[in-house]
C-alpha cells in the first residue's frame, strides 16, 4: 500500500482515522505493517502490500481461487484486446473527461481488469475485494502509482461516506448475500454530484433456468473438481457449435462460448461456482438508484447495465 492511501482509508467499524506502523517497505510501497484505529483501537494488518480489513474469503472463496488461477486472462495489457475497456465503457458510459482528476472506487476489483483501465486515465482508483483475489490484483496492478487496493467487505467499507467521485461495481453485487444492501453501501460512498454504475445479471427469458438447477449441485462441489469439470468447456466448445445438438446442449448445460480457451474455461467456472448468483430486472435496479437519491439514471444495453448521478 502507499502511505497516500491513508488520505482515504478509515476504520470500517467506527469510521475514525487510522495510524500506520510500517514493518517492511519497498520504495514507496508498505509491504508489511499494522493499521490501528485511533478511536476504537481495532488493528488491521498490512500483509503482502495490502491492508486487510477481513481475514478470510468468506462467501467469495470461489473468486479467490478463480483469480489466482486465471490472474492474467482478462487483463487488456496481458491479452492484447480492449475487451475490459469496452465493458467498462458499456457499463458506465463515462468518458475521459469524467475521469479527469477523479477518485474512483472499484467495488469487487477481482484481478484488476477494470481498475487497470481506469489507471490509464487521469484518475486515482481504489480497488476493494473481500476475497484473496486481491492478491492477484496486487500482482497485476498494485504497484501502479495511481492504484490502491484493500481486502475489505462491501458491507463494511473502510471509507467515509461521500468519499468517491465515481464508483462502479461490474458483475459483483449479485454474488453478495444481499445485493440491495451492498448497493446501498456503495451508493453511500459516492459524493454528491458523483456517479455510480453497476452491471448485474438479469433474469429475463428462461435461458438461466437449467443452469440455475445445475448450480444447486456445482456450488457444492470442491473448487478443484469444478476447475476440472469447467475445463471440459475447452473441447466441448466444438461440439456446442454444431447446429442442432449444440443448441440443445447449450440450453441444458450452457458453457461459455468465447473463442479464447482460457477465457472460456474461466467464464464457465465463474458461472457454476459462486455461492450467490442473484438475477434482476431493470425496474428493480432503477428503484435502487431512485431510493438512494440518484438522478439522471441511465440504462445501457446488455442487461443489466445502469448508472446514475447522486443528488444533494
Ligand atoms: Zn475504529
PDB file of C-alpha atoms and ligand atoms in Angstrom:
ATOM      1  CA  UNK A   1       0.000   0.000   0.000  1.00  0.00           C
ATOM      2  CA  UNK A   2       1.014   3.584  -0.470  1.00  0.00           C
ATOM      3  CA  UNK A   3       1.080   5.903   2.541  1.00  0.00           C
ATOM      4  CA  UNK A   4      -1.139   8.173   0.467  1.00  0.00           C
ATOM      5  CA  UNK A   5      -3.956   5.612   0.828  1.00  0.00           C
ATOM      6  CA  UNK A   6      -4.340   6.880   4.424  1.00  0.00           C
ATOM      7  CA  UNK A   7      -5.909  10.026   2.953  1.00  0.00           C
ATOM      8  CA  UNK A   8      -8.954   7.875   2.163  1.00  0.00           C
ATOM      9  CA  UNK A   9      -8.884   4.820   4.471  1.00  0.00           C
ATOM     10  CA  UNK A  10     -10.695   4.866   7.822  1.00  0.00           C
ATOM     11  CA  UNK A  11     -11.607   2.251  10.415  1.00  0.00           C
ATOM     12  CA  UNK A  12     -14.507   0.225   8.923  1.00  0.00           C
ATOM     13  CA  UNK A  13     -16.182  -0.218  12.310  1.00  0.00           C
ATOM     14  CA  UNK A  14     -16.081   3.359  13.658  1.00  0.00           C
ATOM     15  CA  UNK A  15     -15.010   5.484  10.633  1.00  0.00           C
ATOM     16  CA  UNK A  16     -12.113   7.055  12.564  1.00  0.00           C
ATOM     17  CA  UNK A  17      -8.569   7.833  11.469  1.00  0.00           C
ATOM     18  CA  UNK A  18      -6.063   5.001  11.129  1.00  0.00           C
ATOM     19  CA  UNK A  19      -2.404   5.182  12.124  1.00  0.00           C
ATOM     20  CA  UNK A  20       0.114   3.144  10.150  1.00  0.00           C
ATOM     21  CA  UNK A  21       3.114   1.351  11.665  1.00  0.00           C
ATOM     22  CA  UNK A  22       5.467   0.095   8.953  1.00  0.00           C
ATOM     23  CA  UNK A  23       7.494  -3.103   9.397  1.00  0.00           C
ATOM     24  CA  UNK A  24       8.686  -3.650   5.839  1.00  0.00           C
ATOM     25  CA  UNK A  25       8.865  -1.241   2.922  1.00  0.00           C
ATOM     26  CA  UNK A  26       9.959  -1.381  -0.724  1.00  0.00           C
ATOM     27  CA  UNK A  27      10.413   2.118  -2.105  1.00  0.00           C
ATOM     28  CA  UNK A  28       7.118   3.905  -1.600  1.00  0.00           C
ATOM     29  CA  UNK A  29       5.244   0.617  -1.033  1.00  0.00           C
ATOM     30  CA  UNK A  30       4.464  -0.521   2.504  1.00  0.00           C
ATOM     31  CA  UNK A  31       4.609  -4.325   2.312  1.00  0.00           C
ATOM     32  CA  UNK A  32       4.068  -5.266   5.959  1.00  0.00           C
ATOM     33  CA  UNK A  33       2.674  -3.242   8.823  1.00  0.00           C
ATOM     34  CA  UNK A  34      -0.284  -2.523  11.033  1.00  0.00           C
ATOM     35  CA  UNK A  35      -3.130  -0.031  10.840  1.00  0.00           C
ATOM     36  CA  UNK A  36      -4.501   0.956  14.235  1.00  0.00           C
ATOM     37  CA  UNK A  37      -7.724   2.877  14.796  1.00  0.00           C
ATOM     38  CA  UNK A  38      -7.077   5.946  16.965  1.00  0.00           C
ATOM     39  CA  UNK A  39     -10.631   5.778  18.329  1.00  0.00           C
ATOM     40  CA  UNK A  40     -11.622   2.135  18.951  1.00  0.00           C
ATOM     41  CA  UNK A  41      -8.115   0.621  18.977  1.00  0.00           C
ATOM     42  CA  UNK A  42      -9.002  -2.028  16.372  1.00  0.00           C
ATOM     43  CA  UNK A  43      -5.999  -3.215  14.359  1.00  0.00           C
ATOM     44  CA  UNK A  44      -5.824  -4.254  10.727  1.00  0.00           C
ATOM     45  CA  UNK A  45      -2.688  -5.875   9.279  1.00  0.00           C
ATOM     46  CA  UNK A  46      -0.924  -4.905   6.078  1.00  0.00           C
ATOM     47  CA  UNK A  47       0.162  -8.198   4.508  1.00  0.00           C
ATOM     48  CA  UNK A  48       1.952  -8.604   1.151  1.00  0.00           C
ATOM     49  CA  UNK A  49       1.375  -4.923   0.388  1.00  0.00           C
ATOM     50  CA  UNK A  50      -2.380  -4.949   1.074  1.00  0.00           C
ATOM     51  CA  UNK A  51      -4.317  -3.587   4.052  1.00  0.00           C
ATOM     52  CA  UNK A  52      -6.636  -6.367   5.259  1.00  0.00           C
ATOM     53  CA  UNK A  53      -9.961  -5.437   6.849  1.00  0.00           C
ATOM     54  CA  UNK A  54     -11.288  -9.023   6.652  1.00  0.00           C
ATOM     55  CA  UNK A  55      -9.349 -12.160   7.463  1.00  0.00           C
ATOM     56  CA  UNK A  56     -10.969 -14.664   5.098  1.00  0.00           C
ATOM     57  CA  UNK A  57     -12.555 -15.109   1.663  1.00  0.00           C
ATOM     58  CA  UNK A  58     -15.923 -15.549   3.351  1.00  0.00           C
ATOM     59  CA  UNK A  59     -18.729 -16.342   0.834  1.00  0.00           C
ATOM     60  CA  UNK A  60     -16.479 -15.394  -2.095  1.00  0.00           C
ATOM     61  CA  UNK A  61     -13.876 -18.182  -1.903  1.00  0.00           C
ATOM     62  CA  UNK A  62     -14.591 -19.285  -5.486  1.00  0.00           C
ATOM     63  CA  UNK A  63     -13.376 -15.876  -6.669  1.00  0.00           C
ATOM     64  CA  UNK A  64     -10.206 -16.133  -4.625  1.00  0.00           C
ATOM     65  CA  UNK A  65      -9.443 -19.392  -6.421  1.00  0.00           C
ATOM     66  CA  UNK A  66     -10.643 -18.145  -9.793  1.00  0.00           C
ATOM     67  CA  UNK A  67      -8.436 -15.080  -9.894  1.00  0.00           C
ATOM     68  CA  UNK A  68      -5.415 -16.973  -8.562  1.00  0.00           C
ATOM     69  CA  UNK A  69      -5.759 -19.499 -11.389  1.00  0.00           C
ATOM     70  CA  UNK A  70      -6.744 -17.055 -14.124  1.00  0.00           C
ATOM     71  CA  UNK A  71      -4.919 -13.946 -12.959  1.00  0.00           C
ATOM     72  CA  UNK A  72      -3.869 -12.605 -16.367  1.00  0.00           C
ATOM     73  CA  UNK A  73      -6.633 -13.826 -18.701  1.00  0.00           C
ATOM     74  CA  UNK A  74      -8.939 -10.774 -18.663  1.00  0.00           C
ATOM     75  CA  UNK A  75      -6.366  -8.004 -18.406  1.00  0.00           C
ATOM     76  CA  UNK A  76      -6.215  -5.919 -21.580  1.00  0.00           C
ATOM     77  CA  UNK A  77      -2.467  -5.376 -21.069  1.00  0.00           C
ATOM     78  CA  UNK A  78      -1.888  -9.129 -20.968  1.00  0.00           C
ATOM     79  CA  UNK A  79      -4.265 -10.446 -23.657  1.00  0.00           C
ATOM     80  CA  UNK A  80      -3.785  -7.686 -26.217  1.00  0.00           C
ATOM     81  CA  UNK A  81      -7.510  -6.880 -26.532  1.00  0.00           C
ATOM     82  CA  UNK A  82      -9.597  -3.862 -25.452  1.00  0.00           C
ATOM     83  CA  UNK A  83     -12.326  -6.096 -24.008  1.00  0.00           C
ATOM     84  CA  UNK A  84     -12.129  -4.730 -20.451  1.00  0.00           C
ATOM     85  CA  UNK A  85     -12.027  -1.131 -21.671  1.00  0.00           C
ATOM     86  CA  UNK A  86     -15.083  -1.854 -23.830  1.00  0.00           C
ATOM     87  CA  UNK A  87     -17.021  -3.492 -20.953  1.00  0.00           C
ATOM     88  CA  UNK A  88     -16.136  -0.625 -18.600  1.00  0.00           C
ATOM     89  CA  UNK A  89     -17.467   1.929 -21.089  1.00  0.00           C
ATOM     90  CA  UNK A  90     -20.562  -0.183 -21.819  1.00  0.00           C
ATOM     91  CA  UNK A  91     -21.439  -0.216 -18.104  1.00  0.00           C
ATOM     92  CA  UNK A  92     -20.511   3.325 -17.069  1.00  0.00           C
ATOM     93  CA  UNK A  93     -20.718   5.434 -20.226  1.00  0.00           C
ATOM     94  CA  UNK A  94     -18.080   7.625 -18.572  1.00  0.00           C
ATOM     95  CA  UNK A  95     -15.758   9.492 -20.902  1.00  0.00           C
ATOM     96  CA  UNK A  96     -12.130  10.522 -20.342  1.00  0.00           C
ATOM     97  CA  UNK A  97     -13.334  13.935 -19.121  1.00  0.00           C
ATOM     98  CA  UNK A  98     -15.461  12.274 -16.401  1.00  0.00           C
ATOM     99  CA  UNK A  99     -12.369  10.581 -15.019  1.00  0.00           C
ATOM    100  CA  UNK A 100     -10.182  13.723 -15.054  1.00  0.00           C
ATOM    101  CA  UNK A 101      -8.799  14.178 -11.527  1.00  0.00           C
ATOM    102  CA  UNK A 102     -11.408  11.778 -10.100  1.00  0.00           C
ATOM    103  CA  UNK A 103     -11.118   9.440  -7.136  1.00  0.00           C
ATOM    104  CA  UNK A 104     -12.713   6.195  -8.299  1.00  0.00           C
ATOM    105  CA  UNK A 105     -13.934   3.147  -6.329  1.00  0.00           C
ATOM    106  CA  UNK A 106     -13.847  -0.315  -7.922  1.00  0.00           C
ATOM    107  CA  UNK A 107     -16.058  -2.484  -5.701  1.00  0.00           C
ATOM    108  CA  UNK A 108     -15.121  -6.110  -6.313  1.00  0.00           C
ATOM    109  CA  UNK A 109     -11.869  -5.476  -8.125  1.00  0.00           C
ATOM    110  CA  UNK A 110     -11.113  -9.180  -8.782  1.00  0.00           C
ATOM    111  CA  UNK A 111      -7.798  -9.496 -10.604  1.00  0.00           C
ATOM    112  CA  UNK A 112      -7.970  -5.809 -11.539  1.00  0.00           C
ATOM    113  CA  UNK A 113      -9.141  -5.825 -15.168  1.00  0.00           C
ATOM    114  CA  UNK A 114     -11.262  -2.658 -14.885  1.00  0.00           C
ATOM    115  CA  UNK A 115      -9.060  -0.836 -12.370  1.00  0.00           C
ATOM    116  CA  UNK A 116      -6.202  -1.283 -14.844  1.00  0.00           C
ATOM    117  CA  UNK A 117      -8.254   0.591 -17.462  1.00  0.00           C
ATOM    118  CA  UNK A 118      -9.051   3.393 -15.003  1.00  0.00           C
ATOM    119  CA  UNK A 119      -5.373   3.623 -14.017  1.00  0.00           C
ATOM    120  CA  UNK A 120      -4.563   4.529 -17.625  1.00  0.00           C
ATOM    121  CA  UNK A 121      -6.793   7.590 -17.294  1.00  0.00           C
ATOM    122  CA  UNK A 122      -6.212  10.833 -15.385  1.00  0.00           C
ATOM    123  CA  UNK A 123      -7.692   9.316 -12.195  1.00  0.00           C
ATOM    124  CA  UNK A 124      -6.838   7.596  -8.951  1.00  0.00           C
ATOM    125  CA  UNK A 125      -8.541   4.254  -8.348  1.00  0.00           C
ATOM    126  CA  UNK A 126      -9.199   2.316  -5.139  1.00  0.00           C
ATOM    127  CA  UNK A 127      -9.967  -1.383  -5.668  1.00  0.00           C
ATOM    128  CA  UNK A 128     -11.531  -3.471  -2.899  1.00  0.00           C
ATOM    129  CA  UNK A 129     -12.339  -7.151  -2.817  1.00  0.00           C
ATOM    130  CA  UNK A 130     -13.410  -9.442   0.014  1.00  0.00           C
ATOM    131  CA  UNK A 131     -11.615 -12.453  -1.455  1.00  0.00           C
ATOM    132  CA  UNK A 132      -7.969 -13.384  -1.878  1.00  0.00           C
ATOM    133  CA  UNK A 133      -8.385 -12.239  -5.495  1.00  0.00           C
ATOM    134  CA  UNK A 134      -6.951  -9.032  -4.072  1.00  0.00           C
ATOM    135  CA  UNK A 135      -3.502 -10.692  -4.085  1.00  0.00           C
ATOM    136  CA  UNK A 136      -3.864 -11.373  -7.820  1.00  0.00           C
ATOM    137  CA  UNK A 137      -4.867  -7.729  -8.298  1.00  0.00           C
ATOM    138  CA  UNK A 138      -1.798  -6.617  -6.359  1.00  0.00           C
ATOM    139  CA  UNK A 139       0.492  -8.678  -8.607  1.00  0.00           C
ATOM    140  CA  UNK A 140      -1.239  -7.271 -11.707  1.00  0.00           C
ATOM    141  CA  UNK A 141      -1.667  -3.592 -10.880  1.00  0.00           C
ATOM    142  CA  UNK A 142      -0.754  -2.975  -7.211  1.00  0.00           C
ATOM    143  CA  UNK A 143       2.471  -1.124  -7.985  1.00  0.00           C
ATOM    144  CA  UNK A 144       0.917   1.390 -10.391  1.00  0.00           C
ATOM    145  CA  UNK A 145       1.274   4.859  -8.857  1.00  0.00           C
ATOM    146  CA  UNK A 146      -2.444   5.756  -9.049  1.00  0.00           C
ATOM    147  CA  UNK A 147      -3.813   2.401  -7.810  1.00  0.00           C
ATOM    148  CA  UNK A 148      -4.724   1.498  -4.223  1.00  0.00           C
ATOM    149  CA  UNK A 149      -6.031  -1.871  -3.062  1.00  0.00           C
ATOM    150  CA  UNK A 150      -7.654  -3.209   0.105  1.00  0.00           C
ATOM    151  CA  UNK A 151      -9.159  -6.536   1.139  1.00  0.00           C
ATOM    152  CA  UNK A 152     -12.478  -5.450   2.581  1.00  0.00           C
ATOM    153  CA  UNK A 153     -16.156  -6.321   2.846  1.00  0.00           C
ATOM    154  CA  UNK A 154     -18.563  -4.228   0.768  1.00  0.00           C
ATOM    155  CA  UNK A 155     -20.887  -4.206   3.814  1.00  0.00           C
ATOM    156  CA  UNK A 156     -18.144  -2.616   5.957  1.00  0.00           C
ATOM    157  CA  UNK A 157     -16.074  -0.496   3.612  1.00  0.00           C
ATOM    158  CA  UNK A 158     -13.038   1.305   5.105  1.00  0.00           C
ATOM    159  CA  UNK A 159     -14.090   4.704   3.740  1.00  0.00           C
ATOM    160  CA  UNK A 160     -16.135   7.635   4.980  1.00  0.00           C
ATOM    161  CA  UNK A 161     -19.433   8.307   3.261  1.00  0.00           C
ATOM    162  CA  UNK A 162     -19.249  10.504   0.145  1.00  0.00           C
ATOM    163  CA  UNK A 163     -15.551   9.842  -0.490  1.00  0.00           C
ATOM    164  CA  UNK A 164     -15.590   8.964  -4.191  1.00  0.00           C
ATOM    165  CA  UNK A 165     -16.259  10.989  -7.343  1.00  0.00           C
ATOM    166  CA  UNK A 166     -17.088   7.805  -9.237  1.00  0.00           C
ATOM    167  CA  UNK A 167     -17.863   4.267  -8.106  1.00  0.00           C
ATOM    168  CA  UNK A 168     -18.580   1.170 -10.137  1.00  0.00           C
ATOM    169  CA  UNK A 169     -19.233  -2.496  -9.468  1.00  0.00           C
ATOM    170  CA  UNK A 170     -19.184  -4.713 -12.520  1.00  0.00           C
ATOM    171  CA  UNK A 171     -20.509  -8.259 -12.118  1.00  0.00           C
ATOM    172  CA  UNK A 172     -20.088  -8.296  -8.337  1.00  0.00           C
ATOM    173  CA  UNK A 173     -23.165  -7.255  -6.318  1.00  0.00           C
ATOM    174  CA  UNK A 174     -25.185 -10.287  -7.499  1.00  0.00           C
ATOM    175  CA  UNK A 175     -22.554 -12.504  -5.851  1.00  0.00           C
ATOM    176  CA  UNK A 176     -23.073 -10.971  -2.383  1.00  0.00           C
ATOM    177  CA  UNK A 177     -25.586 -12.324   0.166  1.00  0.00           C
ATOM    178  CA  UNK A 178     -27.695  -9.132  -0.096  1.00  0.00           C
ATOM    179  CA  UNK A 179     -27.196  -7.191  -3.352  1.00  0.00           C
ATOM    180  CA  UNK A 180     -29.640  -4.409  -2.455  1.00  0.00           C
ATOM    181  CA  UNK A 181     -27.852  -3.727   0.850  1.00  0.00           C
ATOM    182  CA  UNK A 182     -24.492  -3.878  -0.961  1.00  0.00           C
ATOM    183  CA  UNK A 183     -25.766  -1.328  -3.484  1.00  0.00           C
ATOM    184  CA  UNK A 184     -26.871   0.985  -0.643  1.00  0.00           C
ATOM    185  CA  UNK A 185     -23.412   0.777   0.978  1.00  0.00           C
ATOM    186  CA  UNK A 186     -21.771   1.558  -2.343  1.00  0.00           C
ATOM    187  CA  UNK A 187     -24.147   4.445  -3.023  1.00  0.00           C
ATOM    188  CA  UNK A 188     -23.324   5.969   0.375  1.00  0.00           C
ATOM    189  CA  UNK A 189     -19.649   6.204  -0.590  1.00  0.00           C
ATOM    190  CA  UNK A 190     -20.338   8.395  -3.639  1.00  0.00           C
ATOM    191  CA  UNK A 191     -20.037  12.179  -3.350  1.00  0.00           C
ATOM    192  CA  UNK A 192     -23.000  14.409  -4.138  1.00  0.00           C
ATOM    193  CA  UNK A 193     -22.756  15.048  -7.880  1.00  0.00           C
ATOM    194  CA  UNK A 194     -20.695  11.863  -8.298  1.00  0.00           C
ATOM    195  CA  UNK A 195     -21.503   8.866 -10.488  1.00  0.00           C
ATOM    196  CA  UNK A 196     -22.362   5.250  -9.702  1.00  0.00           C
ATOM    197  CA  UNK A 197     -22.521   2.461 -12.292  1.00  0.00           C
ATOM    198  CA  UNK A 198     -23.309  -1.227 -11.944  1.00  0.00           C
ATOM    199  CA  UNK A 199     -23.540  -4.365 -14.039  1.00  0.00           C
ATOM    200  CA  UNK A 200     -25.781  -7.145 -12.708  1.00  0.00           C
ATOM    201  CA  UNK A 201     -27.074 -10.435 -14.069  1.00  0.00           C
ATOM    202  CA  UNK A 202     -30.641 -10.333 -15.388  1.00  0.00           C
ATOM    203  CA  UNK A 203     -33.440 -12.875 -15.195  1.00  0.00           C
ATOM    204  CA  UNK A 204     -35.142 -12.019 -18.490  1.00  0.00           C
ATOM    205  CA  UNK A 205     -36.064 -15.036 -20.613  1.00  0.00           C
ATOM    206  CA  UNK A 206     -35.656 -18.615 -19.432  1.00  0.00           C
ATOM    207  CA  UNK A 207     -32.102 -19.482 -20.560  1.00  0.00           C
ATOM    208  CA  UNK A 208     -30.881 -19.290 -16.967  1.00  0.00           C
ATOM    209  CA  UNK A 209     -33.373 -21.854 -15.616  1.00  0.00           C
ATOM    210  CA  UNK A 210     -31.459 -25.076 -16.417  1.00  0.00           C
ATOM    211  CA  UNK A 211     -28.033 -23.800 -15.356  1.00  0.00           C
ATOM    212  CA  UNK A 212     -29.656 -22.491 -12.153  1.00  0.00           C
ATOM    213  CA  UNK A 213     -30.715 -26.074 -11.423  1.00  0.00           C
ATOM    214  CA  UNK A 214     -27.218 -27.382 -12.211  1.00  0.00           C
ATOM    215  CA  UNK A 215     -25.770 -24.792  -9.819  1.00  0.00           C
ATOM    216  CA  UNK A 216     -27.602 -26.488  -6.939  1.00  0.00           C
ATOM    217  CA  UNK A 217     -25.023 -29.263  -7.383  1.00  0.00           C
ATOM    218  CA  UNK A 218     -21.993 -27.461  -8.800  1.00  0.00           C
ATOM    219  CA  UNK A 219     -21.832 -24.883  -5.985  1.00  0.00           C
ATOM    220  CA  UNK A 220     -21.471 -27.750  -3.504  1.00  0.00           C
ATOM    221  CA  UNK A 221     -18.563 -29.459  -5.288  1.00  0.00           C
ATOM    222  CA  UNK A 222     -14.944 -28.780  -4.294  1.00  0.00           C
ATOM    223  CA  UNK A 223     -13.448 -25.916  -6.308  1.00  0.00           C
ATOM    224  CA  UNK A 224     -10.659 -28.132  -7.644  1.00  0.00           C
ATOM    225  CA  UNK A 225     -13.242 -30.580  -9.004  1.00  0.00           C
ATOM    226  CA  UNK A 226     -15.132 -27.688 -10.609  1.00  0.00           C
ATOM    227  CA  UNK A 227     -11.851 -26.465 -12.071  1.00  0.00           C
ATOM    228  CA  UNK A 228     -11.534 -29.795 -13.886  1.00  0.00           C
ATOM    229  CA  UNK A 229     -15.224 -30.002 -14.890  1.00  0.00           C
ATOM    230  CA  UNK A 230     -15.145 -26.419 -16.239  1.00  0.00           C
ATOM    231  CA  UNK A 231     -12.108 -27.359 -18.328  1.00  0.00           C
ATOM    232  CA  UNK A 232     -14.417 -29.642 -20.334  1.00  0.00           C
ATOM    233  CA  UNK A 233     -15.725 -26.440 -21.917  1.00  0.00           C
ATOM    234  CA  UNK A 234     -12.429 -26.164 -23.798  1.00  0.00           C
ATOM    235  CA  UNK A 235     -13.057 -29.138 -26.161  1.00  0.00           C
ATOM    236  CA  UNK A 236     -16.879 -29.168 -25.791  1.00  0.00           C
ATOM    237  CA  UNK A 237     -16.941 -25.765 -27.493  1.00  0.00           C
ATOM    238  CA  UNK A 238     -16.524 -27.546 -30.840  1.00  0.00           C
ATOM    239  CA  UNK A 239     -19.485 -29.879 -30.138  1.00  0.00           C
ATOM    240  CA  UNK A 240     -21.628 -26.970 -28.927  1.00  0.00           C
ATOM    241  CA  UNK A 241     -21.009 -25.201 -32.234  1.00  0.00           C
ATOM    242  CA  UNK A 242     -22.846 -27.954 -34.150  1.00  0.00           C
ATOM    243  CA  UNK A 243     -26.226 -26.699 -35.438  1.00  0.00           C
ATOM    244  CA  UNK A 244     -28.943 -28.682 -33.589  1.00  0.00           C
ATOM    245  CA  UNK A 245     -27.225 -30.729 -30.893  1.00  0.00           C
ATOM    246  CA  UNK A 246     -25.110 -27.713 -29.932  1.00  0.00           C
ATOM    247  CA  UNK A 247     -28.175 -25.514 -29.393  1.00  0.00           C
ATOM    248  CA  UNK A 248     -29.822 -28.211 -27.268  1.00  0.00           C
ATOM    249  CA  UNK A 249     -26.729 -28.806 -25.135  1.00  0.00           C
ATOM    250  CA  UNK A 250     -26.292 -25.090 -24.599  1.00  0.00           C
ATOM    251  CA  UNK A 251     -29.847 -24.860 -23.335  1.00  0.00           C
ATOM    252  CA  UNK A 252     -29.481 -27.727 -20.859  1.00  0.00           C
ATOM    253  CA  UNK A 253     -25.942 -27.227 -19.655  1.00  0.00           C
ATOM    254  CA  UNK A 254     -24.527 -23.986 -21.019  1.00  0.00           C
ATOM    255  CA  UNK A 255     -20.819 -23.351 -21.240  1.00  0.00           C
ATOM    256  CA  UNK A 256     -19.049 -20.162 -22.192  1.00  0.00           C
ATOM    257  CA  UNK A 257     -18.716 -19.939 -25.979  1.00  0.00           C
ATOM    258  CA  UNK A 258     -15.840 -17.473 -26.019  1.00  0.00           C
ATOM    259  CA  UNK A 259     -13.236 -18.318 -28.660  1.00  0.00           C
ATOM    260  CA  UNK A 260     -10.251 -17.836 -26.295  1.00  0.00           C
ATOM    261  CA  UNK A 261      -9.978 -21.225 -24.491  1.00  0.00           C
ATOM    262  CA  UNK A 262      -8.628 -19.813 -21.227  1.00  0.00           C
ATOM    263  CA  UNK A 263     -11.329 -17.172 -21.062  1.00  0.00           C
ATOM    264  CA  UNK A 264     -13.934 -19.871 -21.901  1.00  0.00           C
ATOM    265  CA  UNK A 265     -12.667 -22.067 -19.066  1.00  0.00           C
ATOM    266  CA  UNK A 266     -12.647 -19.149 -16.614  1.00  0.00           C
ATOM    267  CA  UNK A 267     -16.117 -17.974 -17.656  1.00  0.00           C
ATOM    268  CA  UNK A 268     -17.642 -21.439 -17.259  1.00  0.00           C
ATOM    269  CA  UNK A 269     -16.061 -21.790 -13.799  1.00  0.00           C
ATOM    270  CA  UNK A 270     -17.322 -18.293 -12.975  1.00  0.00           C
ATOM    271  CA  UNK A 271     -20.908 -19.274 -13.770  1.00  0.00           C
ATOM    272  CA  UNK A 272     -21.145 -22.550 -11.858  1.00  0.00           C
ATOM    273  CA  UNK A 273     -19.124 -21.957  -8.666  1.00  0.00           C
ATOM    274  CA  UNK A 274     -20.134 -18.730  -6.824  1.00  0.00           C
ATOM    275  CA  UNK A 275     -22.257 -19.367  -3.734  1.00  0.00           C
ATOM    276  CA  UNK A 276     -24.609 -16.484  -4.557  1.00  0.00           C
ATOM    277  CA  UNK A 277     -25.806 -15.572  -8.030  1.00  0.00           C
ATOM    278  CA  UNK A 278     -28.858 -13.315  -7.879  1.00  0.00           C
ATOM    279  CA  UNK A 279     -30.580 -12.017 -11.016  1.00  0.00           C
ATOM    280  CA  UNK A 280     -32.587  -8.840 -11.551  1.00  0.00           C
ATOM    281  CA  UNK A 281     -34.879  -6.833 -13.804  1.00  0.00           C
ATOM    282  CA  UNK A 282     -34.248  -3.230 -14.887  1.00  0.00           C
ATOM    283  CA  UNK A 283     -37.177  -1.753 -12.867  1.00  0.00           C
ATOM    284  CA  UNK A 284     -35.815  -3.260  -9.641  1.00  0.00           C
ATOM    285  CA  UNK A 285     -32.371  -1.752 -10.055  1.00  0.00           C
ATOM    286  CA  UNK A 286     -33.908   1.523 -11.257  1.00  0.00           C
ATOM    287  CA  UNK A 287     -35.697   1.736  -7.884  1.00  0.00           C
ATOM    288  CA  UNK A 288     -32.380   1.125  -6.061  1.00  0.00           C
ATOM    289  CA  UNK A 289     -30.928   4.203  -7.780  1.00  0.00           C
ATOM    290  CA  UNK A 290     -34.010   6.311  -7.120  1.00  0.00           C
ATOM    291  CA  UNK A 291     -34.321   5.308  -3.455  1.00  0.00           C
ATOM    292  CA  UNK A 292     -30.661   6.235  -2.927  1.00  0.00           C
ATOM    293  CA  UNK A 293     -31.389   9.693  -4.354  1.00  0.00           C
ATOM    294  CA  UNK A 294     -29.700   9.217  -7.702  1.00  0.00           C
ATOM    295  CA  UNK A 295     -30.864  11.273 -10.664  1.00  0.00           C
ATOM    296  CA  UNK A 296     -30.163  11.094 -14.405  1.00  0.00           C
ATOM    297  CA  UNK A 297     -30.416   7.315 -14.153  1.00  0.00           C
ATOM    298  CA  UNK A 298     -29.457   5.778 -17.479  1.00  0.00           C
ATOM    299  CA  UNK A 299     -29.981   2.295 -18.835  1.00  0.00           C
ATOM    300  CA  UNK A 300     -27.497   0.709 -21.213  1.00  0.00           C
ATOM    301  CA  UNK A 301     -27.637  -2.336 -23.484  1.00  0.00           C
ATOM    302  CA  UNK A 302     -26.617  -5.787 -22.284  1.00  0.00           C
ATOM    303  CA  UNK A 303     -28.719  -6.181 -19.160  1.00  0.00           C
ATOM    304  CA  UNK A 304     -28.344  -5.049 -16.573  1.00  0.00           C
ATOM    305  CA  UNK A 305     -26.064  -2.029 -17.008  1.00  0.00           C
ATOM    306  CA  UNK A 306     -27.093   1.228 -15.352  1.00  0.00           C
ATOM    307  CA  UNK A 307     -25.640   4.431 -13.983  1.00  0.00           C
ATOM    308  CA  UNK A 308     -26.815   7.490 -12.092  1.00  0.00           C
ATOM    309  CA  UNK A 309     -25.676  10.773 -10.582  1.00  0.00           C
ATOM    310  CA  UNK A 310     -26.024  11.355  -6.837  1.00  0.00           C
ATOM    311  CA  UNK A 311     -28.370  14.230  -5.982  1.00  0.00           C
ATOM    312  CA  UNK A 312     -27.970  16.537  -2.990  1.00  0.00           C
TER     313      UNK A 312
HETATM  314 ZN1  LIG B   1     -12.306   2.199  14.943  1.00  0.00          ZN
END
